[in-house]
Amino acid sequence: MKREILGSLRFFLLMTVICGGIYTLAVTGVAQLFFPHQANGSLMEENSKIIGSTLIGQEFTTDQYFHGRPSEVSQLSPYDPTYKELIAERTETIRSENDSLEEVPAELVMASASGIDPHISLAGAKYQVKRIADSRNIELQRINDIIEANKEKDLLTGNEYINVLVLNTALDRLE
């Protein structure tokens, strides 16, 4: 019995060193070598100051910026009346902020599964263009040009989307 316990402890220690140490160092080393930007959090810098990560959605609430997805995650069912009320409230808020009666793109009122999605669709960005142009006193076309210049395309589905932090940083560079 003593031999089995000692053998098990040796195996446990060996696997701890391999899986917890060697494997972790190897994966970190490969990531740093081939994908250093992503491995270090995909941080964005402006004037040598970190302003955020392109992997994590940031909350922008002023009229001068594009707004991303809501960051709160709800455990409510889509069929729950409370959830429907929440979506209706968000929809009215977005419509009034943007002075629009058009259909609000879903991602502007529904949180993502993680609650930190940094992207919105092009439709979500274009829905907000007039509000931003009015608040910054610039032409609509300049904002649309920024959207076009910064859009990304999903290789699998072909859907186009845009990172809100990248978009808002490009807006700040206009001035």
GROMACS .gro file of C-alpha atoms in nm:
model
  175
    1MET     CA    1   0.000   0.000   0.000
    2LYS     CA    2   0.284   0.237   0.086
    3ARG     CA    3   0.438   0.174  -0.259
    4GLU     CA    4   0.112   0.261  -0.435
    5ILE     CA    5   0.077   0.588  -0.242
    6LEU     CA    6   0.437   0.690  -0.312
    7GLY     CA    7   0.397   0.595  -0.680
    8SER     CA    8   0.079   0.801  -0.702
    9LEU     CA    9   0.247   1.100  -0.535
   10ARG     CA   10   0.544   1.080  -0.775
   11PHE     CA   11   0.308   1.062  -1.072
   12PHE     CA   12   0.110   1.357  -0.935
   13LEU     CA   13   0.426   1.567  -0.892
   14LEU     CA   14   0.554   1.470  -1.238
   15MET     CA   15   0.225   1.565  -1.404
   16THR     CA   16   0.213   1.891  -1.206
   17VAL     CA   17   0.557   1.985  -1.335
   18ILE     CA   18   0.473   1.883  -1.693
   19CYS     CA   19   0.121   2.027  -1.718
   20GLY     CA   20   0.152   2.317  -1.477
   21GLY     CA   21   0.504   2.424  -1.561
   22ILE     CA   22   0.660   2.297  -1.882
   23TYR     CA   23   0.340   2.302  -2.092
   24THR     CA   24   0.243   2.648  -1.964
   25LEU     CA   25   0.588   2.790  -2.041
   26ALA     CA   26   0.589   2.630  -2.386
   27VAL     CA   27   0.247   2.769  -2.481
   28THR     CA   28   0.335   3.114  -2.345
   29GLY     CA   29   0.666   3.111  -2.533
   30VAL     CA   30   0.503   3.014  -2.863
   31ALA     CA   31   0.234   3.281  -2.815
   32GLN     CA   32   0.493   3.549  -2.737
   33LEU     CA   33   0.704   3.445  -3.034
   34PHE     CA   34   0.431   3.425  -3.300
   35PHE     CA   35   0.146   3.640  -3.162
   36PRO     CA   36   0.295   3.893  -2.918
   37HIS     CA   37   0.022   4.157  -2.959
   38GLN     CA   38  -0.259   3.910  -2.892
   39ALA     CA   39  -0.070   3.729  -2.616
   40ASN     CA   40  -0.029   4.056  -2.431
   41GLY     CA   41  -0.400   4.142  -2.439
   42SER     CA   42  -0.437   4.323  -2.775
   43LEU     CA   43  -0.388   4.654  -2.599
   44MET     CA   44  -0.437   4.983  -2.783
   45GLU     CA   45  -0.209   5.274  -2.707
   46GLU     CA   46  -0.258   5.641  -2.781
   47ASN     CA   47   0.026   5.883  -2.702
   48SER     CA   48   0.214   5.609  -2.512
   49LYS     CA   49  -0.088   5.552  -2.288
   50ILE     CA   50  -0.296   5.233  -2.286
   51ILE     CA   51  -0.655   5.324  -2.371
   52GLY     CA   52  -0.807   4.977  -2.378
   53SER     CA   53  -0.808   4.634  -2.532
   54THR     CA   54  -0.959   4.549  -2.868
   55LEU     CA   55  -1.076   4.220  -2.715
   56ILE     CA   56  -1.294   4.370  -2.443
   57GLY     CA   57  -1.592   4.595  -2.505
   58GLN     CA   58  -1.569   4.934  -2.339
   59GLU     CA   59  -1.863   5.146  -2.237
   60PHE     CA   60  -1.908   5.470  -2.429
   61THR     CA   61  -2.210   5.675  -2.331
   62THR     CA   62  -2.162   6.028  -2.466
   63ASP     CA   63  -2.320   6.141  -2.792
   64GLN     CA   64  -1.979   6.195  -2.954
   65TYR     CA   65  -1.897   5.824  -2.957
   66PHE     CA   66  -2.031   5.503  -3.102
   67HIS     CA   67  -2.201   5.293  -2.838
   68GLY     CA   68  -2.133   4.921  -2.821
   69ARG     CA   69  -2.338   4.632  -2.695
   70PRO     CA   70  -2.489   4.648  -2.347
   71SER     CA   71  -2.238   4.496  -2.107
   72GLU     CA   72  -2.474   4.341  -1.856
   73VAL     CA   73  -2.543   3.975  -1.901
   74SER     CA   74  -2.893   3.858  -1.825
   75GLN     CA   75  -2.983   3.506  -1.730
   76LEU     CA   76  -3.341   3.570  -1.835
   77SER     CA   77  -3.508   3.362  -2.101
   78PRO     CA   78  -3.597   3.539  -2.426
   79TYR     CA   79  -3.956   3.442  -2.346
   80ASP     CA   80  -3.950   3.601  -2.000
   81PRO     CA   81  -4.171   3.913  -1.985
   82THR     CA   82  -3.901   4.091  -1.780
   83TYR     CA   83  -3.651   4.035  -2.059
   84LYS     CA   84  -3.897   4.165  -2.318
   85GLU     CA   85  -3.951   4.478  -2.107
   86LEU     CA   86  -3.574   4.528  -2.076
   87ILE     CA   87  -3.528   4.503  -2.453
   88ALA     CA   88  -3.822   4.741  -2.512
   89GLU     CA   89  -3.670   4.997  -2.272
   90ARG     CA   90  -3.328   4.972  -2.436
   91THR     CA   91  -3.485   5.005  -2.780
   92GLU     CA   92  -3.669   5.323  -2.683
   93THR     CA   93  -3.353   5.467  -2.527
   94ILE     CA   94  -3.147   5.396  -2.841
   95ARG     CA   95  -3.420   5.539  -3.065
   96SER     CA   96  -3.446   5.858  -2.862
   97GLU     CA   97  -3.066   5.901  -2.839
   98ASN     CA   98  -3.036   5.864  -3.215
   99ASP     CA   99  -3.359   6.047  -3.299
  100SER     CA  100  -3.470   5.760  -3.521
  101LEU     CA  101  -3.777   5.550  -3.571
  102GLU     CA  102  -3.591   5.294  -3.781
  103GLU     CA  103  -3.551   4.938  -3.655
  104VAL     CA  104  -3.273   4.926  -3.397
  105PRO     CA  105  -3.000   4.670  -3.477
  106ALA     CA  106  -3.021   4.383  -3.228
  107GLU     CA  107  -2.669   4.416  -3.090
  108LEU     CA  108  -2.741   4.768  -2.964
  109VAL     CA  109  -3.010   4.637  -2.729
  110MET     CA  110  -2.906   4.277  -2.657
  111ALA     CA  111  -2.595   4.189  -2.458
  112SER     CA  112  -2.361   3.926  -2.595
  113ALA     CA  113  -2.318   3.594  -2.418
  114SER     CA  114  -1.995   3.710  -2.255
  115GLY     CA  115  -2.116   4.063  -2.185
  116ILE     CA  116  -1.787   4.207  -2.313
  117ASP     CA  117  -1.815   4.179  -2.692
  118PRO     CA  118  -1.614   4.467  -2.846
  119HIS     CA  119  -1.782   4.453  -3.190
  120ILE     CA  120  -2.102   4.575  -3.348
  121SER     CA  121  -2.235   4.521  -3.698
  122LEU     CA  122  -2.200   4.781  -3.970
  123ALA     CA  123  -2.574   4.838  -3.940
  124GLY     CA  124  -2.525   4.911  -3.568
  125ALA     CA  125  -2.253   5.162  -3.647
  126LYS     CA  126  -2.445   5.330  -3.930
  127TYR     CA  127  -2.751   5.361  -3.707
  128GLN     CA  128  -2.552   5.600  -3.485
  129VAL     CA  129  -2.384   5.814  -3.754
  130LYS     CA  130  -2.628   6.107  -3.749
  131ARG     CA  131  -2.609   6.148  -3.370
  132ILE     CA  132  -2.229   6.149  -3.377
  133ALA     CA  133  -2.210   6.386  -3.674
  134ASP     CA  134  -2.447   6.629  -3.504
  135SER     CA  135  -2.264   6.619  -3.170
  136ARG     CA  136  -1.920   6.663  -3.332
  137ASN     CA  137  -2.048   6.908  -3.593
  138ILE     CA  138  -1.892   6.718  -3.884
  139GLU     CA  139  -2.023   6.576  -4.210
  140LEU     CA  140  -2.198   6.239  -4.215
  141GLN     CA  141  -1.969   6.123  -4.496
  142ARG     CA  142  -1.655   6.164  -4.283
  143ILE     CA  143  -1.798   5.930  -4.021
  144ASN     CA  144  -1.914   5.683  -4.286
  145ASP     CA  145  -1.561   5.690  -4.430
  146ILE     CA  146  -1.421   5.600  -4.088
  147ILE     CA  147  -1.663   5.308  -4.065
  148GLU     CA  148  -1.560   5.182  -4.408
  149ALA     CA  149  -1.189   5.221  -4.332
  150ASN     CA  150  -1.212   5.022  -4.008
  151LYS     CA  151  -1.458   4.745  -4.087
  152GLU     CA  152  -1.353   4.383  -4.053
  153LYS     CA  153  -1.485   4.075  -4.226
  154ASP     CA  154  -1.546   3.733  -4.074
  155LEU     CA  155  -1.364   3.480  -4.292
  156LEU     CA  156  -1.613   3.201  -4.225
  157THR     CA  157  -1.946   3.380  -4.262
  158GLY     CA  158  -1.850   3.686  -4.464
  159ASN     CA  159  -2.033   3.911  -4.214
  160GLU     CA  160  -1.886   4.255  -4.168
  161TYR     CA  161  -1.846   4.407  -3.825
  162ILE     CA  162  -1.649   4.678  -3.650
  163ASN     CA  163  -1.460   4.720  -3.324
  164VAL     CA  164  -1.613   5.005  -3.123
  165LEU     CA  165  -1.288   5.107  -2.951
  166VAL     CA  166  -1.103   5.124  -3.284
  167LEU     CA  167  -1.388   5.325  -3.434
  168ASN     CA  168  -1.402   5.574  -3.147
  169THR     CA  169  -1.024   5.615  -3.149
  170ALA     CA  170  -1.043   5.698  -3.520
  171LEU     CA  171  -1.313   5.956  -3.443
  172ASP     CA  172  -1.087   6.125  -3.188
  173ARG     CA  173  -0.810   6.149  -3.446
  174LEU     CA  174  -1.038   6.362  -3.666
  175GLU     CA  175  -1.009   6.658  -3.435
   0.00000   0.00000   0.00000
